[in-house]
GROMACS .gro file of N, CA and C in nm:
model
  363
    1UNK      N    1   1.358   0.844  -1.405
    1UNK     CA    2   1.313   0.707  -1.411
    1UNK      C    3   1.232   0.679  -1.290
    2UNK      N    4   1.127   0.602  -1.285
    2UNK     CA    5   1.041   0.589  -1.173
    2UNK      C    6   1.100   0.505  -1.068
    3UNK      N    7   1.076   0.556  -0.943
    3UNK     CA    8   1.115   0.477  -0.820
    3UNK      C    9   1.007   0.489  -0.718
    4UNK      N   10   0.972   0.371  -0.666
    4UNK     CA   11   0.887   0.361  -0.546
    4UNK      C   12   0.972   0.282  -0.443
    5UNK      N   13   0.983   0.339  -0.334
    5UNK     CA   14   1.073   0.289  -0.224
    5UNK      C   15   0.987   0.267  -0.103
    6UNK      N   16   0.949   0.137  -0.073
    6UNK     CA   17   0.859   0.116   0.057
    6UNK      C   18   0.959   0.104   0.177
    7UNK      N   19   0.902   0.131   0.292
    7UNK     CA   20   0.975   0.132   0.427
    7UNK      C   21   0.862   0.112   0.532
    8UNK      N   22   0.916   0.058   0.647
    8UNK     CA   23   0.818   0.051   0.779
    8UNK      C   24   0.784  -0.106   0.780
    9UNK      N   25   0.817  -0.197   0.701
    9UNK     CA   26   0.769  -0.335   0.750
    9UNK      C   27   0.858  -0.377   0.863
   10UNK      N   28   0.812  -0.496   0.894
   10UNK     CA   29   0.887  -0.562   1.024
   10UNK      C   30   0.802  -0.675   1.075
   11UNK      N   31   0.816  -0.702   1.206
   11UNK     CA   32   0.766  -0.828   1.268
   11UNK      C   33   0.689  -0.756   1.396
   12UNK      N   34   0.575  -0.805   1.405
   12UNK     CA   35   0.491  -0.769   1.516
   12UNK      C   36   0.398  -0.880   1.565
   13UNK      N   37   0.371  -0.853   1.678
   13UNK     CA   38   0.250  -0.960   1.738
   13UNK      C   39   0.138  -0.925   1.695
   14UNK      N   40   0.037  -1.018   1.701
   14UNK     CA   41  -0.105  -1.002   1.665
   14UNK      C   42  -0.170  -0.885   1.752
   15UNK      N   43  -0.242  -0.806   1.705
   15UNK     CA   44  -0.293  -0.679   1.765
   15UNK      C   45  -0.200  -0.562   1.759
   16UNK      N   46  -0.084  -0.575   1.705
   16UNK     CA   47   0.010  -0.460   1.707
   16UNK      C   48  -0.020  -0.373   1.575
   17UNK      N   49   0.075  -0.278   1.563
   17UNK     CA   50   0.056  -0.166   1.448
   17UNK      C   51   0.191  -0.174   1.382
   18UNK      N   52   0.172  -0.124   1.241
   18UNK     CA   53   0.287  -0.082   1.188
   18UNK      C   54   0.243   0.038   1.069
   19UNK      N   55   0.324   0.095   1.036
   19UNK     CA   56   0.301   0.220   0.941
   19UNK      C   57   0.393   0.201   0.830
   20UNK      N   58   0.345   0.181   0.720
   20UNK     CA   59   0.432   0.163   0.592
   20UNK      C   60   0.448   0.307   0.512
   21UNK      N   61   0.541   0.318   0.462
   21UNK     CA   62   0.559   0.455   0.371
   21UNK      C   63   0.605   0.405   0.225
   22UNK      N   64   0.591   0.479   0.147
   22UNK     CA   65   0.621   0.460   0.011
   22UNK      C   66   0.669   0.614  -0.055
   23UNK      N   67   0.806   0.636  -0.087
   23UNK     CA   68   0.840   0.739  -0.132
   23UNK      C   69   0.854   0.745  -0.293
   24UNK      N   70   0.784   0.823  -0.360
   24UNK     CA   71   0.774   0.818  -0.520
   24UNK      C   72   0.852   0.917  -0.577
   25UNK      N   73   0.904   0.883  -0.687
   25UNK     CA   74   0.974   0.995  -0.755
   25UNK      C   75   0.963   0.936  -0.903
   26UNK      N   76   0.993   1.030  -1.006
   26UNK     CA   77   1.002   1.020  -1.134
   26UNK      C   78   0.851   0.996  -1.193
   27UNK      N   79   0.757   1.035  -1.115
   27UNK     CA   80   0.621   1.029  -1.178
   27UNK      C   81   0.541   1.165  -1.124
   28UNK      N   82   0.442   1.195  -1.209
   28UNK     CA   83   0.366   1.321  -1.161
   28UNK      C   84   0.266   1.270  -1.060
   29UNK      N   85   0.316   1.271  -0.925
   29UNK     CA   86   0.261   1.195  -0.816
   29UNK      C   87   0.124   1.268  -0.789
   30UNK      N   88   0.111   1.394  -0.795
   30UNK     CA   89  -0.038   1.437  -0.767
   30UNK      C   90  -0.134   1.426  -0.871
   31UNK      N   91  -0.095   1.344  -0.982
   31UNK     CA   92  -0.195   1.306  -1.083
   31UNK      C   93  -0.238   1.159  -1.082
   32UNK      N   94  -0.172   1.072  -0.974
   32UNK     CA   95  -0.183   0.948  -0.989
   32UNK      C   96  -0.241   0.892  -0.884
   33UNK      N   97  -0.348   0.800  -0.902
   33UNK     CA   98  -0.405   0.708  -0.782
   33UNK      C   99  -0.308   0.635  -0.763
   34UNK      N  100  -0.278   0.612  -0.614
   34UNK     CA  101  -0.184   0.521  -0.558
   34UNK      C  102  -0.251   0.403  -0.486
   35UNK      N  103  -0.187   0.299  -0.474
   35UNK     CA  104  -0.234   0.166  -0.420
   35UNK      C  105  -0.128   0.092  -0.331
   36UNK      N  106  -0.191   0.017  -0.233
   36UNK     CA  107  -0.102  -0.085  -0.169
   36UNK      C  108  -0.171  -0.218  -0.207
   37UNK      N  109  -0.059  -0.314  -0.226
   37UNK     CA  110  -0.111  -0.450  -0.250
   37UNK      C  111  -0.020  -0.532  -0.161
   38UNK      N  112  -0.064  -0.665  -0.138
   38UNK     CA  113   0.023  -0.746  -0.080
   38UNK      C  114   0.032  -0.886  -0.137
   39UNK      N  115   0.127  -0.982  -0.121
   39UNK     CA  116   0.133  -1.116  -0.166
   39UNK      C  117   0.197  -1.195  -0.044
   40UNK      N  118   0.114  -1.296   0.000
   40UNK     CA  119   0.135  -1.386   0.087
   40UNK      C  120   0.208  -1.507   0.014
   41UNK      N  121   0.288  -1.577   0.089
   41UNK     CA  122   0.349  -1.700   0.030
   41UNK      C  123   0.247  -1.797  -0.048
   42UNK      N  124   0.254  -1.832  -0.169
   42UNK     CA  125   0.165  -1.913  -0.250
   42UNK      C  126   0.050  -1.859  -0.270
   43UNK      N  127   0.016  -1.730  -0.274
   43UNK     CA  128  -0.107  -1.671  -0.290
   43UNK      C  129  -0.086  -1.557  -0.412
   44UNK      N  130  -0.183  -1.525  -0.471
   44UNK     CA  131  -0.186  -1.411  -0.567
   44UNK      C  132  -0.167  -1.288  -0.483
   45UNK      N  133  -0.115  -1.179  -0.580
   45UNK     CA  134  -0.089  -1.052  -0.529
   45UNK      C  135  -0.239  -0.991  -0.510
   46UNK      N  136  -0.284  -0.920  -0.408
   46UNK     CA  137  -0.406  -0.862  -0.393
   46UNK      C  138  -0.421  -0.738  -0.339
   47UNK      N  139  -0.515  -0.657  -0.392
   47UNK     CA  140  -0.514  -0.519  -0.365
   47UNK      C  141  -0.575  -0.500  -0.214
   48UNK      N  142  -0.496  -0.402  -0.132
   48UNK     CA  143  -0.540  -0.368  -0.006
   48UNK      C  144  -0.588  -0.252   0.018
   49UNK      N  145  -0.550  -0.136  -0.052
   49UNK     CA  146  -0.612  -0.013  -0.044
   49UNK      C  147  -0.555   0.070  -0.158
   50UNK      N  148  -0.654   0.169  -0.188
   50UNK     CA  149  -0.601   0.270  -0.307
   50UNK      C  150  -0.656   0.411  -0.244
   51UNK      N  151  -0.596   0.517  -0.308
   51UNK     CA  152  -0.636   0.656  -0.272
   51UNK      C  153  -0.619   0.732  -0.408
   52UNK      N  154  -0.719   0.820  -0.428
   52UNK     CA  155  -0.704   0.908  -0.567
   52UNK      C  156  -0.631   1.025  -0.531
   53UNK      N  157  -0.576   1.108  -0.629
   53UNK     CA  158  -0.485   1.209  -0.615
   53UNK      C  159  -0.530   1.340  -0.517
   54UNK      N  160  -0.679   1.364  -0.536
   54UNK     CA  161  -0.716   1.479  -0.443
   54UNK      C  162  -0.851   1.424  -0.404
   55UNK      N  163  -0.898   1.464  -0.300
   55UNK     CA  164  -1.043   1.463  -0.245
   55UNK      C  165  -1.047   1.354  -0.129
   56UNK      N  166  -0.937   1.276  -0.130
   56UNK     CA  167  -0.936   1.172  -0.028
   56UNK      C  168  -1.015   1.033  -0.039
   57UNK      N  169  -1.067   1.015  -0.166
   57UNK     CA  170  -1.163   0.893  -0.192
   57UNK      C  171  -1.061   0.777  -0.190
   58UNK      N  172  -1.096   0.681  -0.098
   58UNK     CA  173  -1.021   0.556  -0.073
   58UNK      C  174  -1.105   0.450  -0.100
   59UNK      N  175  -1.036   0.331  -0.115
   59UNK     CA  176  -1.100   0.208  -0.140
   59UNK      C  177  -1.022   0.084  -0.071
   60UNK      N  178  -1.088  -0.004  -0.001
   60UNK     CA  179  -1.032  -0.086   0.085
   60UNK      C  180  -1.082  -0.242   0.058
   61UNK      N  181  -0.981  -0.332   0.057
   61UNK     CA  182  -1.046  -0.449   0.050
   61UNK      C  183  -1.114  -0.486   0.185
   62UNK      N  184  -1.209  -0.589   0.188
   62UNK     CA  185  -1.288  -0.607   0.291
   62UNK      C  186  -1.212  -0.659   0.413
   63UNK      N  187  -1.114  -0.744   0.391
   63UNK     CA  188  -1.040  -0.806   0.472
   63UNK      C  189  -0.965  -0.719   0.569
   64UNK      N  190  -0.946  -0.581   0.539
   64UNK     CA  191  -0.854  -0.453   0.620
   64UNK      C  192  -0.945  -0.358   0.633
   65UNK      N  193  -1.086  -0.359   0.622
   65UNK     CA  194  -1.175  -0.228   0.624
   65UNK      C  195  -1.165  -0.218   0.794
   66UNK      N  196  -1.156  -0.089   0.847
   66UNK     CA  197  -1.168  -0.070   0.972
   66UNK      C  198  -1.061  -0.074   1.066
   67UNK      N  199  -0.934  -0.150   0.998
   67UNK     CA  200  -0.825  -0.169   1.056
   67UNK      C  201  -0.695  -0.089   0.975
   68UNK      N  202  -0.693  -0.089   0.849
   68UNK     CA  203  -0.589  -0.003   0.782
   68UNK      C  204  -0.642   0.100   0.731
   69UNK      N  205  -0.548   0.212   0.719
   69UNK     CA  206  -0.599   0.351   0.658
   69UNK      C  207  -0.476   0.384   0.553
   70UNK      N  208  -0.518   0.399   0.442
   70UNK     CA  209  -0.436   0.461   0.337
   70UNK      C  210  -0.422   0.622   0.348
   71UNK      N  211  -0.337   0.671   0.311
   71UNK     CA  212  -0.323   0.828   0.318
   71UNK      C  213  -0.200   0.874   0.218
   72UNK      N  214  -0.200   1.003   0.178
   72UNK     CA  215  -0.096   1.036   0.097
   72UNK      C  216  -0.055   1.189   0.136
   73UNK      N  217   0.078   1.213   0.094
   73UNK     CA  218   0.118   1.348   0.094
   73UNK      C  219   0.164   1.406  -0.021
   74UNK      N  220   0.095   1.487  -0.073
   74UNK     CA  221   0.134   1.522  -0.220
   74UNK      C  222   0.218   1.655  -0.238
   75UNK      N  223   0.280   1.689  -0.116
   75UNK     CA  224   0.390   1.762  -0.124
   75UNK      C  225   0.526   1.694  -0.109
   76UNK      N  226   0.518   1.589  -0.033
   76UNK     CA  227   0.632   1.508  -0.017
   76UNK      C  228   0.641   1.377  -0.102
   77UNK      N  229   0.528   1.373  -0.191
   77UNK     CA  230   0.525   1.250  -0.278
   77UNK      C  231   0.516   1.114  -0.191
   78UNK      N  232   0.464   1.108  -0.102
   78UNK     CA  233   0.474   0.996  -0.008
   78UNK      C  234   0.354   0.939   0.022
   79UNK      N  235   0.329   0.789   0.003
   79UNK     CA  236   0.206   0.719   0.024
   79UNK      C  237   0.230   0.640   0.160
   80UNK      N  238   0.132   0.634   0.237
   80UNK     CA  239   0.109   0.569   0.374
   80UNK      C  240   0.033   0.469   0.384
   81UNK      N  241   0.056   0.367   0.459
   81UNK     CA  242  -0.048   0.274   0.488
   81UNK      C  243  -0.043   0.237   0.657
   82UNK      N  244  -0.133   0.292   0.733
   82UNK     CA  245  -0.130   0.270   0.877
   82UNK      C  246  -0.208   0.140   0.913
   83UNK      N  247  -0.141   0.052   0.958
   83UNK     CA  248  -0.205  -0.110   0.981
   83UNK      C  249  -0.230  -0.113   1.138
   84UNK      N  250  -0.346  -0.121   1.177
   84UNK     CA  251  -0.386  -0.143   1.343
   84UNK      C  252  -0.440  -0.286   1.338
   85UNK      N  253  -0.443  -0.330   1.444
   85UNK     CA  254  -0.509  -0.464   1.492
   85UNK      C  255  -0.461  -0.576   1.400
   86UNK      N  256  -0.336  -0.583   1.380
   86UNK     CA  257  -0.279  -0.679   1.276
   86UNK      C  258  -0.303  -0.819   1.317
   87UNK      N  259  -0.319  -0.894   1.216
   87UNK     CA  260  -0.349  -1.054   1.238
   87UNK      C  261  -0.256  -1.128   1.163
   88UNK      N  262  -0.239  -1.245   1.193
   88UNK     CA  263  -0.144  -1.330   1.143
   88UNK      C  264  -0.167  -1.332   0.978
   89UNK      N  265  -0.296  -1.331   0.947
   89UNK     CA  266  -0.326  -1.342   0.806
   89UNK      C  267  -0.280  -1.221   0.721
   90UNK      N  268  -0.221  -1.118   0.784
   90UNK     CA  269  -0.193  -0.988   0.732
   90UNK      C  270  -0.039  -1.019   0.672
   91UNK      N  271   0.018  -1.126   0.714
   91UNK     CA  272   0.161  -1.149   0.683
   91UNK      C  273   0.187  -1.169   0.524
   92UNK      N  274   0.258  -1.074   0.479
   92UNK     CA  275   0.276  -1.068   0.335
   92UNK      C  276   0.396  -0.973   0.304
   93UNK      N  277   0.421  -0.982   0.177
   93UNK     CA  278   0.510  -0.871   0.131
   93UNK      C  279   0.423  -0.771   0.062
   94UNK      N  280   0.424  -0.638   0.121
   94UNK     CA  281   0.339  -0.536   0.097
   94UNK      C  282   0.421  -0.449  -0.030
   95UNK      N  283   0.344  -0.410  -0.128
   95UNK     CA  284   0.394  -0.357  -0.249
   95UNK      C  285   0.318  -0.202  -0.267
   96UNK      N  286   0.398  -0.099  -0.291
   96UNK     CA  287   0.349   0.019  -0.324
   96UNK      C  288   0.312   0.019  -0.480
   97UNK      N  289   0.208   0.085  -0.530
   97UNK     CA  290   0.166   0.075  -0.672
   97UNK      C  291   0.119   0.205  -0.708
   98UNK      N  292   0.175   0.259  -0.821
   98UNK     CA  293   0.138   0.398  -0.876
   98UNK      C  294   0.074   0.407  -1.022
   99UNK      N  295  -0.020   0.493  -1.032
   99UNK     CA  296  -0.079   0.534  -1.156
   99UNK      C  297  -0.151   0.415  -1.198
  100UNK      N  298  -0.262   0.400  -1.123
  100UNK     CA  299  -0.357   0.295  -1.144
  100UNK      C  300  -0.498   0.338  -1.119
  101UNK      N  301  -0.582   0.230  -1.102
  101UNK     CA  302  -0.725   0.268  -1.040
  101UNK      C  303  -0.785   0.144  -0.972
  102UNK      N  304  -0.836   0.168  -0.858
  102UNK     CA  305  -0.891   0.055  -0.782
  102UNK      C  306  -0.805  -0.042  -0.723
  103UNK      N  307  -0.844  -0.161  -0.702
  103UNK     CA  308  -0.754  -0.242  -0.639
  103UNK      C  309  -0.738  -0.362  -0.734
  104UNK      N  310  -0.738  -0.359  -0.861
  104UNK     CA  311  -0.705  -0.454  -0.949
  104UNK      C  312  -0.548  -0.432  -0.988
  105UNK      N  313  -0.451  -0.549  -0.953
  105UNK     CA  314  -0.324  -0.520  -0.998
  105UNK      C  315  -0.286  -0.483  -1.138
  106UNK      N  316  -0.360  -0.538  -1.229
  106UNK     CA  317  -0.353  -0.514  -1.360
  106UNK      C  318  -0.348  -0.346  -1.407
  107UNK      N  319  -0.419  -0.292  -1.329
  107UNK     CA  320  -0.441  -0.154  -1.360
  107UNK      C  321  -0.325  -0.061  -1.325
  108UNK      N  322  -0.233  -0.105  -1.255
  108UNK     CA  323  -0.127  -0.017  -1.219
  108UNK      C  324   0.009  -0.034  -1.320
  109UNK      N  325   0.070   0.075  -1.305
  109UNK     CA  326   0.172   0.084  -1.408
  109UNK      C  327   0.303   0.070  -1.350
  110UNK      N  328   0.322   0.119  -1.221
  110UNK     CA  329   0.462   0.120  -1.156
  110UNK      C  330   0.439   0.048  -1.031
  111UNK      N  331   0.553  -0.027  -1.000
  111UNK     CA  332   0.566  -0.103  -0.872
  111UNK      C  333   0.680  -0.073  -0.784
  112UNK      N  334   0.679  -0.082  -0.656
  112UNK     CA  335   0.789  -0.086  -0.578
  112UNK      C  336   0.847  -0.243  -0.542
  113UNK      N  337   0.948  -0.235  -0.483
  113UNK     CA  338   1.008  -0.372  -0.467
  113UNK      C  339   0.958  -0.443  -0.326
  114UNK      N  340   0.875  -0.380  -0.269
  114UNK     CA  341   0.809  -0.448  -0.137
  114UNK      C  342   0.871  -0.442  -0.001
  115UNK      N  343   0.800  -0.455   0.076
  115UNK     CA  344   0.854  -0.446   0.226
  115UNK      C  345   0.782  -0.571   0.303
  116UNK      N  346   0.859  -0.647   0.376
  116UNK     CA  347   0.795  -0.764   0.433
  116UNK      C  348   0.720  -0.727   0.580
  117UNK      N  349   0.605  -0.776   0.605
  117UNK     CA  350   0.513  -0.760   0.705
  117UNK      C  351   0.489  -0.906   0.769
  118UNK      N  352   0.556  -0.907   0.895
  118UNK     CA  353   0.519  -1.048   0.951
  118UNK      C  354   0.442  -1.037   1.088
  119UNK      N  355   0.341  -1.107   1.100
  119UNK     CA  356   0.267  -1.090   1.216
  119UNK      C  357   0.247  -1.221   1.275
  120UNK      N  358   0.293  -1.236   1.427
  120UNK     CA  359   0.287  -1.359   1.480
  120UNK      C  360   0.181  -1.370   1.587
  121UNK      N  361   0.111  -1.472   1.611
  121UNK     CA  362   0.013  -1.513   1.697
  121UNK      C  363   0.069  -1.502   1.842
   0.00000   0.00000   0.00000
């Protein structure tokens, strides 16, 4: 069965950094585009970043460009999101998503349970 397990969330002050991880199993990881999404209270889930299986092509939401970096390890079947210069508006539950395309949540087939990121001013 498919499992996507996120870790690395927490509470930081504005300007700080966090690194999220997502361990994937039950999928052909090196054939899947992977993505990070987030959902703040009272808001729709939105795409943050995505990465194709090979070649390193990435896609970012405008709100995180230059601050967040998505990467993947196709040997360890793990997805990462390095978040720097965090802002209070980055506060949300962050979800790992597998086997999709781009930043539209409807494109993704599998989802993790999410990890909370809280940024205080």
